[in-house]
Coordinates of C-alpha atoms in Angstrom, one line a residue:
M8 CA 99.9 46.4 116.9
H9 CA 101.9 49.1 118.8
F10 CA 100.4 50.4 121.9
K11 CA 100.8 53.9 120.8
T12 CA 99.0 53.0 117.4
V13 CA 96.1 51.6 119.5
A14 CA 96.2 54.6 121.7
S15 CA 96.0 57.0 118.7
A16 CA 93.1 55.0 117.0
L17 CA 91.0 55.2 120.3
V18 CA 91.5 58.7 120.6
L19 CA 90.6 59.3 117.0
S20 CA 87.7 57.3 117.2
G21 CA 86.6 59.1 120.4
F22 CA 86.4 62.4 118.2
V23 CA 84.4 60.5 115.5
A24 CA 81.7 58.8 117.9
G25 CA 80.7 61.8 119.9
S26 CA 82.3 64.9 121.7
L27 CA 85.8 65.1 123.6
V28 CA 87.0 67.9 125.6
M29 CA 90.5 68.2 126.8
P30 CA 92.9 70.9 127.9
A31 CA 95.8 72.0 125.5
P32 CA 98.9 73.8 127.0
A33 CA 99.3 77.4 125.4
N34 CA 102.3 76.2 123.1
A35 CA 100.8 72.9 122.3
D36 CA 100.6 73.6 118.5
E37 CA 104.5 74.2 118.6
H38 CA 105.0 70.6 119.0
L39 CA 102.5 69.4 116.2
P40 CA 103.7 68.5 112.7
P41 CA 102.7 71.0 109.9
I42 CA 99.8 70.0 107.8
A43 CA 102.4 69.5 104.9
K44 CA 106.1 69.1 105.4
N45 CA 106.9 69.5 101.5
V46 CA 104.9 72.0 99.4
I47 CA 105.6 71.8 95.5
I48 CA 103.7 73.9 92.9
M49 CA 104.0 73.3 89.3
V50 CA 102.9 75.7 86.7
T51 CA 102.6 74.8 83.0
D52 CA 102.3 78.3 81.9
G53 CA 99.6 79.6 79.5
A54 CA 98.0 76.1 79.2
S55 CA 94.5 76.5 77.8
W56 CA 92.0 73.4 78.1
G57 CA 93.4 71.8 74.6
T58 CA 97.1 72.5 75.5
W59 CA 96.8 69.5 78.1
D60 CA 94.7 67.4 75.8
M61 CA 97.4 67.9 72.9
A62 CA 100.3 66.5 74.7
S63 CA 98.5 63.5 75.8
Y64 CA 97.2 62.5 72.5
W65 CA 100.7 63.0 70.7
E66 CA 102.3 60.9 73.5
Y67 CA 99.6 58.3 74.5
G68 CA 96.9 58.5 71.9
E69 CA 94.1 58.9 74.5
L70 CA 93.6 60.9 77.5
G71 CA 94.2 59.5 81.3
H72 CA 97.8 58.4 81.3
Q73 CA 99.3 61.7 82.9
P74 CA 100.3 61.6 86.5
Y75 CA 97.7 64.2 87.6
D76 CA 94.8 62.6 85.5
S77 CA 94.1 60.3 88.8
F78 CA 94.9 63.2 91.3
P79 CA 91.8 63.2 93.8
V80 CA 91.4 66.9 93.7
K81 CA 90.5 68.5 90.5
L82 CA 88.8 72.0 90.2
G83 CA 88.6 74.9 88.2
M84 CA 90.6 77.9 88.9
T85 CA 89.9 81.6 87.5
T86 CA 92.8 83.9 87.0
T87 CA 91.5 87.4 86.6
P88 CA 93.8 89.9 88.1
L89 CA 92.7 92.7 90.4
N90 CA 92.8 95.1 87.3
T91 CA 94.5 95.3 84.1
A92 CA 96.4 98.3 84.6
R93 CA 100.2 98.1 84.5
T94 CA 100.8 100.2 87.6
P95 CA 99.4 100.4 91.3
Q96 CA 95.9 102.2 91.2
F97 CA 95.9 102.7 94.7
S98 CA 92.4 101.3 95.2
G99 CA 92.7 97.9 95.9
V100 CA 89.1 97.4 94.2
P101 CA 88.7 94.3 92.0
Q102 CA 87.9 95.9 88.6
V103 CA 87.3 92.6 86.6
D104 CA 85.7 89.2 87.3
Y105 CA 85.0 85.9 85.6
D106 CA 81.4 85.2 84.8
W107 CA 80.7 81.5 83.6
T108 CA 77.5 82.4 81.8
Q109 CA 79.3 84.5 79.5
A110 CA 82.3 82.4 78.9
W111 CA 80.4 79.6 77.5
D112 CA 77.7 81.6 75.5
V113 CA 77.5 80.2 72.1
T114 CA 75.6 82.7 70.4
P115 CA 77.2 83.2 67.2
V116 CA 79.0 86.9 66.7
D117 CA 80.3 88.7 63.8
T118 CA 83.1 90.5 65.6
L119 CA 86.9 90.3 65.1
D120 CA 89.6 90.3 68.1
Y121 CA 92.5 92.6 68.3
R122 CA 94.4 90.7 65.6
G123 CA 91.4 90.8 63.2
N124 CA 90.5 87.2 63.8
P125 CA 86.9 86.3 64.0
N126 CA 85.5 85.7 67.5
Y127 CA 82.5 83.4 66.0
F128 CA 80.9 82.7 69.2
A129 CA 80.1 85.0 72.2
G130 CA 81.9 83.1 74.6
Y131 CA 85.3 83.1 72.8
E132 CA 84.9 87.0 72.5
Y133 CA 84.4 87.0 76.3
I134 CA 87.3 84.8 77.3
K135 CA 89.7 87.2 75.3
K136 CA 89.1 89.9 77.3
D137 CA 90.5 91.5 81.1
Y138 CA 93.0 88.6 81.0
T139 CA 96.1 88.6 83.4
D140 CA 99.4 88.6 82.5
S141 CA 102.1 86.1 84.1
A142 CA 103.3 88.8 86.8
A143 CA 99.6 89.2 88.4
A144 CA 99.0 85.6 88.2
G145 CA 102.0 84.5 89.8
T146 CA 101.7 87.3 92.5
A147 CA 98.3 85.5 93.3
L148 CA 99.5 82.2 93.4
A149 CA 102.7 83.2 95.5
A150 CA 101.5 85.9 97.8
G151 CA 97.6 85.0 98.0
E152 CA 96.4 88.4 96.8
K153 CA 95.3 89.6 93.6
S154 CA 97.1 92.6 92.0
Y155 CA 97.8 94.7 88.9
N156 CA 99.3 93.4 85.9
S157 CA 103.2 93.5 85.8
A158 CA 103.1 93.4 89.6
I159 CA 105.8 90.9 91.1
N160 CA 104.5 90.5 94.7
F161 CA 103.6 93.9 95.1
D162 CA 100.0 95.2 95.7
D163 CA 97.8 97.8 94.2
F164 CA 99.1 100.2 96.8
A165 CA 102.8 99.7 95.5
L166 CA 103.8 97.9 98.9
P167 CA 105.5 94.5 98.9
L168 CA 103.8 91.2 99.8
D169 CA 105.4 88.5 101.4
T170 CA 104.9 85.0 99.9
I171 CA 104.8 81.3 100.2
V172 CA 108.8 81.6 99.8
Q173 CA 109.3 84.0 102.5
K174 CA 107.1 81.7 104.7
A175 CA 108.5 78.7 104.0
K176 CA 112.1 80.0 104.7
A177 CA 111.0 81.2 107.9
K178 CA 109.7 78.1 109.0
G179 CA 113.1 76.4 108.2
R180 CA 111.9 75.0 104.8
A181 CA 114.5 74.6 101.9
T182 CA 113.3 76.8 98.6
G183 CA 113.5 76.6 95.4
S184 CA 112.2 77.8 91.8
I185 CA 113.0 76.5 88.6
S186 CA 111.7 77.1 84.9
S187 CA 112.3 76.4 81.3
V188 CA 112.5 80.0 80.5
P189 CA 114.8 82.7 81.8
I190 CA 115.6 82.8 85.8
S191 CA 114.1 86.2 86.3
H192 CA 110.9 86.0 84.1
A193 CA 107.8 86.6 85.8
T194 CA 106.5 83.5 86.9
P195 CA 109.9 82.1 88.6
A196 CA 110.3 85.7 90.0
A197 CA 107.1 85.8 91.5
L198 CA 106.8 82.1 92.9
G199 CA 110.4 82.4 93.7
G200 CA 109.8 85.1 96.3
A201 CA 111.0 88.3 94.4
Q202 CA 109.2 91.2 95.1
N203 CA 109.2 94.4 92.5
I204 CA 106.7 97.0 91.3
T205 CA 107.4 95.9 87.9
R206 CA 108.3 92.6 85.9
G207 CA 110.5 94.5 83.4
N208 CA 112.9 95.4 86.3
L209 CA 114.8 92.2 85.0
H210 CA 118.2 93.2 86.7
E211 CA 116.6 94.1 89.9
I212 CA 114.9 91.0 90.5
S213 CA 117.7 89.0 89.6
K214 CA 120.1 90.6 92.1
Q215 CA 117.1 90.3 94.6
M216 CA 116.8 86.6 94.2
L217 CA 120.8 86.5 94.4
D218 CA 120.9 88.5 97.7
D219 CA 117.8 88.1 99.8
G220 CA 119.1 84.7 100.9
I221 CA 115.2 83.2 100.5
L222 CA 116.3 80.8 97.8
D223 CA 118.1 77.4 98.0
V224 CA 117.9 76.4 94.2
W225 CA 117.4 78.6 91.5
M226 CA 117.3 77.4 87.8
G227 CA 116.2 78.4 84.6
G228 CA 117.1 79.6 81.3
G229 CA 119.0 83.0 80.2
H230 CA 122.6 82.1 80.1
P231 CA 124.3 85.3 78.7
F232 CA 127.2 83.4 77.0
Y233 CA 124.9 81.0 74.6
D234 CA 122.4 81.6 72.1
G235 CA 118.9 79.9 71.4
N236 CA 120.9 77.0 69.9
G237 CA 123.3 76.3 72.6
Q238 CA 126.2 77.9 70.8
L239 CA 128.7 80.4 72.4
R240 CA 127.8 83.7 71.6
D241 CA 130.5 86.2 70.2
T242 CA 129.1 88.9 72.8
P243 CA 127.4 87.9 75.9
N244 CA 123.7 89.0 76.3
Y245 CA 123.0 90.2 79.9
R246 CA 119.1 90.7 79.5
W247 CA 118.2 88.6 82.3
I248 CA 120.9 88.9 84.9
A249 CA 123.4 91.8 85.2
E250 CA 127.0 91.3 84.2
E251 CA 128.2 92.5 87.6
D252 CA 125.9 89.9 89.3
L253 CA 126.8 87.0 87.4
N254 CA 130.5 87.7 87.7
R255 CA 130.1 88.0 91.6
V256 CA 128.7 84.3 91.4
I257 CA 131.5 83.1 89.1
D258 CA 134.0 84.9 91.2
G259 CA 133.0 83.1 94.2
E260 CA 131.8 86.4 95.9
T261 CA 128.3 84.8 96.9
P262 CA 127.4 81.8 98.4
W263 CA 125.9 80.5 95.1
T264 CA 127.4 77.5 93.3
L265 CA 126.8 78.1 89.7
I266 CA 126.3 75.2 87.1
S267 CA 125.7 75.0 83.6
A268 CA 126.6 71.9 82.0
K269 CA 124.3 69.2 81.4
E270 CA 126.2 66.6 83.0
D271 CA 126.3 68.5 86.3
F272 CA 122.6 68.6 86.2
E273 CA 122.3 65.1 85.6
K274 CA 124.8 64.1 88.2
L275 CA 122.4 66.2 90.9
A276 CA 119.5 64.6 89.3
A277 CA 121.1 61.0 90.0
G278 CA 122.1 62.5 93.7
I279 CA 125.7 62.9 93.0
D280 CA 127.9 65.6 94.4
L281 CA 125.0 67.5 95.9
P282 CA 125.9 70.9 97.3
T283 CA 125.2 72.3 100.7
G284 CA 124.7 75.9 100.1
P285 CA 122.5 77.5 97.4
L286 CA 122.6 76.6 93.7
L287 CA 122.1 78.6 90.7
G288 CA 121.4 76.5 87.7
I289 CA 121.5 78.2 84.2
P290 CA 122.0 75.7 81.5
E291 CA 124.2 76.6 78.4
V292 CA 121.3 78.2 76.2
A293 CA 119.4 81.4 75.9
A294 CA 116.0 82.2 77.0
T295 CA 114.5 78.7 76.7
L296 CA 115.5 75.3 77.3
Q297 CA 114.4 73.9 73.7
Y298 CA 111.6 76.2 72.5
N299 CA 113.6 79.1 70.9
R300 CA 116.2 76.6 69.1
S301 CA 116.4 76.9 65.2
R302 CA 113.4 75.6 63.2
D303 CA 116.1 75.0 60.3
P304 CA 116.9 71.1 60.2
A305 CA 120.0 71.9 58.1
V306 CA 121.1 73.8 61.6
M307 CA 119.9 71.5 64.2
G308 CA 119.2 68.1 62.4
T309 CA 116.4 66.3 62.4
D310 CA 114.5 63.9 64.7
D311 CA 111.3 62.0 63.7
T312 CA 110.1 60.9 67.2
L313 CA 109.3 64.7 68.0
P314 CA 106.5 66.7 67.1
S315 CA 108.4 69.3 65.5
G316 CA 110.7 67.1 63.9
I317 CA 113.7 68.9 64.6
A318 CA 116.4 67.7 66.9
Y319 CA 116.8 68.8 70.6
I320 CA 119.8 70.7 71.8
D321 CA 122.2 67.9 73.1
S322 CA 123.7 70.1 75.5
V323 CA 120.7 71.0 77.6
P324 CA 119.3 69.3 80.4
T325 CA 115.4 68.5 80.4
L326 CA 113.1 70.4 82.9
A327 CA 112.3 66.7 84.3
T328 CA 116.2 66.5 85.0
M329 CA 116.4 70.0 86.5
T330 CA 113.1 68.9 88.9
Q331 CA 114.5 65.8 90.0
A332 CA 118.1 67.6 90.7
A333 CA 116.2 70.2 92.6
L334 CA 114.5 67.8 94.5
N335 CA 117.6 66.0 95.7
V336 CA 119.3 69.2 96.5
L337 CA 116.4 70.8 98.7
G338 CA 115.3 67.2 100.1
Q339 CA 118.7 67.3 102.2
N340 CA 116.7 69.4 104.5
E341 CA 115.1 67.4 107.3
N342 CA 112.6 70.3 107.7
G343 CA 111.1 69.8 104.3
L344 CA 110.8 71.8 101.2
Y345 CA 109.1 74.2 99.1
L346 CA 109.5 74.0 95.4
H347 CA 108.2 75.6 92.3
V348 CA 108.5 74.3 88.8
E349 CA 107.5 76.0 85.7
G350 CA 106.8 74.6 82.1
G351 CA 107.5 78.3 80.9
A352 CA 108.0 77.9 77.2
V353 CA 104.5 76.4 77.0
D354 CA 103.1 79.8 76.9
W355 CA 105.6 80.9 74.4
A356 CA 104.5 78.3 72.0
A357 CA 100.9 79.1 72.7
H358 CA 101.6 82.9 71.7
A359 CA 102.9 81.6 68.4
N360 CA 100.2 79.0 67.8
D361 CA 103.0 76.5 67.3
T362 CA 101.2 73.3 67.8
A363 CA 104.2 71.0 67.4
R364 CA 106.4 73.0 69.9
I365 CA 103.6 73.3 72.7
I366 CA 103.2 69.5 72.6
E367 CA 107.1 69.4 73.2
E368 CA 107.2 71.9 76.2
Q369 CA 103.6 70.3 77.4
M370 CA 105.5 66.8 77.4
D371 CA 108.5 67.9 79.1
F372 CA 106.3 69.5 82.0
N373 CA 104.1 66.2 82.2
H374 CA 107.6 64.5 82.6
S375 CA 108.5 66.7 85.6
V376 CA 105.2 66.0 87.2
K377 CA 106.2 62.4 87.1
A378 CA 109.6 63.1 88.4
V379 CA 107.9 64.7 91.5
V380 CA 105.4 61.8 91.9
D381 CA 108.1 59.3 91.9
W382 CA 110.2 61.6 94.4
V383 CA 107.1 61.6 96.8
E384 CA 106.5 58.1 96.7
M385 CA 110.0 57.0 97.0
Y386 CA 111.4 59.7 99.5
S387 CA 108.6 61.1 101.2
D388 CA 104.6 60.2 101.0
W389 CA 101.5 61.9 100.3
D390 CA 100.7 62.4 104.0
E391 CA 103.3 65.0 104.2
T392 CA 103.5 66.2 100.8
M393 CA 101.4 68.7 98.8
L394 CA 101.4 68.8 95.2
L395 CA 99.4 71.4 93.2
V396 CA 99.3 71.0 89.4
V397 CA 97.9 74.4 87.8
T398 CA 98.5 76.8 84.9
D399 CA 98.7 80.6 85.6
H400 CA 96.4 81.6 82.9
G401 CA 94.8 80.3 79.5
N402 CA 96.6 81.3 76.2
A403 CA 95.4 81.4 72.6
I404 CA 92.4 78.8 73.1
P405 CA 93.5 75.7 71.1
M406 CA 90.3 73.5 70.1
G407 CA 89.0 71.3 67.7
P408 CA 89.2 72.0 63.9
N409 CA 85.9 72.9 63.4
S410 CA 85.6 75.0 66.6
D411 CA 84.7 77.6 64.4
T412 CA 81.0 76.4 63.7
I413 CA 80.9 73.8 66.8
P414 CA 81.4 75.9 69.8
F415 CA 84.0 74.7 71.9
E416 CA 84.8 71.7 70.0
P417 CA 87.5 69.7 71.8
V418 CA 91.0 69.3 70.0
E419 CA 90.7 66.2 67.9
N420 CA 92.8 63.1 68.6
R421 CA 94.3 61.9 65.5
G422 CA 96.3 59.1 67.3
K423 CA 99.5 58.4 69.0
G424 CA 102.5 60.2 67.3
E425 CA 100.5 62.2 65.2
L426 CA 99.6 66.1 65.5
P427 CA 96.1 66.5 66.7
G428 CA 93.7 68.6 65.0
V429 CA 93.5 72.2 66.3
L430 CA 92.4 75.3 65.2
W431 CA 93.9 78.4 67.2
H432 CA 91.5 81.3 68.1
S433 CA 94.0 83.9 69.5
G434 CA 97.3 85.0 70.4
T435 CA 97.5 86.0 73.6
H436 CA 96.3 85.4 77.3
T437 CA 92.6 84.7 78.0
N438 CA 90.5 84.6 81.3
E439 CA 89.1 81.1 80.7
N440 CA 88.5 79.0 83.8
T441 CA 91.6 77.0 84.1
L442 CA 92.2 73.5 85.3
L443 CA 93.7 72.5 88.5
F444 CA 94.8 69.0 89.9
A445 CA 96.2 68.5 93.4
K446 CA 97.0 65.4 95.7
G447 CA 98.5 64.9 99.2
A448 CA 98.6 66.7 102.4
G449 CA 96.3 69.6 102.9
T450 CA 95.0 69.7 99.4
E451 CA 91.4 69.2 101.0
M452 CA 91.7 72.8 102.2
L453 CA 91.1 73.7 98.7
Y454 CA 87.7 73.0 99.0
N455 CA 87.1 75.7 101.7
H456 CA 87.8 78.3 98.7
I457 CA 85.3 77.1 96.4
V458 CA 83.4 80.3 94.8
G459 CA 81.1 78.9 92.5
Y460 CA 80.0 76.2 90.2
D461 CA 80.9 76.6 86.3
A462 CA 78.6 74.4 84.1
G463 CA 81.2 74.5 81.5
L464 CA 83.9 72.7 83.5
A465 CA 81.5 69.8 83.6
L466 CA 79.7 69.9 80.4
F467 CA 82.3 70.9 78.0
L468 CA 85.3 70.0 79.6
R469 CA 84.2 67.1 81.8
H470 CA 87.0 67.8 84.3
N471 CA 84.7 67.9 87.5
D472 CA 81.4 68.8 88.7
G473 CA 81.9 72.3 87.8
A474 CA 83.6 73.4 91.4
F475 CA 86.1 76.4 91.1
I476 CA 88.5 78.6 93.2
E477 CA 90.1 81.9 92.6
N478 CA 93.9 81.7 91.7
D479 CA 94.7 83.7 95.1
A480 CA 93.2 80.7 97.0
I481 CA 96.4 78.7 96.0
G482 CA 98.9 81.1 98.0
M483 CA 96.6 81.2 101.0
V484 CA 96.3 77.3 101.0
M485 CA 100.3 76.7 100.6
M486 CA 101.1 79.1 103.2
E487 CA 98.2 77.6 105.7
A488 CA 99.8 74.0 104.7
L489 CA 103.0 75.3 106.5
E490 CA 101.3 75.8 109.9
P491 CA 100.9 73.2 112.7
V492 CA 97.2 72.2 113.2
P493 CA 96.0 75.1 115.5
L494 CA 94.9 73.9 118.9
P495 CA 93.1 76.4 121.1
A496 CA 93.5 76.2 125.0
S497 CA 90.4 74.0 125.2
V498 CA 89.9 71.5 122.3
I499 CA 86.4 70.7 121.5
F500 CA 85.7 68.3 118.6
L501 CA 82.2 67.0 117.5
G502 CA 81.5 64.0 115.3
S503 CA 82.7 65.8 112.1
G504 CA 86.2 66.7 113.4
L505 CA 88.7 68.9 111.7
V506 CA 90.0 67.3 108.5
A507 CA 93.5 68.7 109.2
L508 CA 93.9 67.1 112.5
F509 CA 92.7 63.8 111.3
A510 CA 95.2 63.8 108.5
V511 CA 97.9 64.7 111.2
A512 CA 96.7 61.5 113.3
R513 CA 96.2 59.0 110.4
R514 CA 100.1 60.0 109.4
R515 CA 101.2 59.6 112.8
M516 CA 99.3 56.3 112.8
N517 CA 100.7 55.1 109.6
K518 CA 104.2 55.9 110.7
L519 CA 103.9 54.0 113.9
A520 CA 102.4 50.9 111.9
A521 CA 105.3 50.8 109.7

C-alpha cells in the first residue's frame, strides 16, 4: 500500500478512535478540495407521484429499473412558495405551508375543484390548493430561498437573488442549463441563473442569459424559424428570444456558438468538435422537442412502439442526447461543472391529462438520468459528483382508475408496452409532497435539512420512512457543496467526526489506491 494512503488511513482512524487536536493555517481551506467538484440537478417538471410509475410500467412492466430507483438518498420535498401572489409583497413572511395530516386525509367530500371536477376526498382537495408555479419553485431550487409565484430569482422585496449558477461560475466551474421546453421558460431560466421580477419578461430573460457571461451551455426549445412539427415557418415567431438577440448570435456578434441541426447535437454527444466557448443549442422545432408535435398520424406518421402511436420528429435530438452533449462540453473544464437538466414537457402533458405523451416525456427524462449516471461512472466518480433528481412540483394528480372511491390508489400496471390505468384528478399544479432521489458527493447534507416526517410517503407511496425537506434546501445544499471543507484555526474532532471531511479523505485515499 502507498505510504500516503497508510498515513491518510491512520489519521482518519485517529479521528474515529478518539479526539485529535491539530493547528491549521488560516488559509488551509483554500487548499482543500470542494465537497463536490460537479453538481448536477435534474428536474422532471410537474411530476406527481404517479408520473414516475407510469413511465416505468410502460417501459419495463414493473418498478425498480430506473437509475434513480437505487439511489441511496430518498426524501420527500415540499414545494409551497413563500406566497401565492404574482408580484412582490414586501413582507418576506411565509403565507402558505404544507400539512401532511391534511394532505392524506381520506375523509370523503362532496366539493368541486376550479374546473368543476369532484374532489372525492379531503386530501385531494387540500393538495389542489396553494401550489407553486415553476418560477417560484425554480427560484427555491436555484437560490435556496422561497419567493412569490412568477419570481425568477427575485425575493419578496423585489431584489435579485444570486443562485447556484453565479456561485458555480465564481468558483471556476463550467455551467449549463438545458430543457425540453423553451430556453427562456421559467425552470431553465431560474436554474440557469436568470434574475427577473416576473417570468413573463421572456426577452429580458433570454437577453440576460446571453449577455451576463454566467452560462457556458444553454439548450432548449423555442426556435423562431420552426413550427411544432419541425417544419420551417413562413413567418418566424420570436416569442422566446428577441429577433435582435438571435441575430447577434447568428452574425457572430457574441461569443456564443449556435447549433440547431440534430447532427450537430449528436456529434457533441459523441465528443466530436467540442467548442471551447459558450454554446447555444436550439433544435429545429418550436416550443417543445416532441410534446407539441401533431396528433394526426396523417401528418407525422405512426410508430406503434411509442405510447401515443404517433411518430417522433426525425430532425430533433432527444433530451438524453442534449444531456450527453452538454456534459461533454462542460466536462472540458478541469475545475468541474454545474448542470441543470429539465424534462419540461412532462408538466405540459400533465396539464393536458395526456397519459401517452407524459410517458414519452418522462421516458426521455429517465434516459437523460441514465446518460448522467453513465458519464459520472466513466469520466468522474460519485466521490466528486453530486446528482439530484427531483420535480419542482406535482401536477394533475394521476392515480389509479378507482382512486375516486379508493383514496390514493396507485396507478395500475397493465404490463410492458401497455398504457397504465390512470384517473386524473386535476389539470394544474399541486402542493403534494414530491419525490427526491440523490446520489454522490455531499448528498448526505440533505439530511441536515429534514423538517418533518410525512406518514403518507411511507404508507401510501412506500418511498422512504417519511422524512422530507423543503425545496429551498436544494439550493442551500448545492451551494454548500461547492465550498471546501471548512477548517477552523484549531481543529477538534471527536469520534463522530465530520461527514463532509471524511468524504474528502475517503476520496483522496481511493485516488491514491488507484
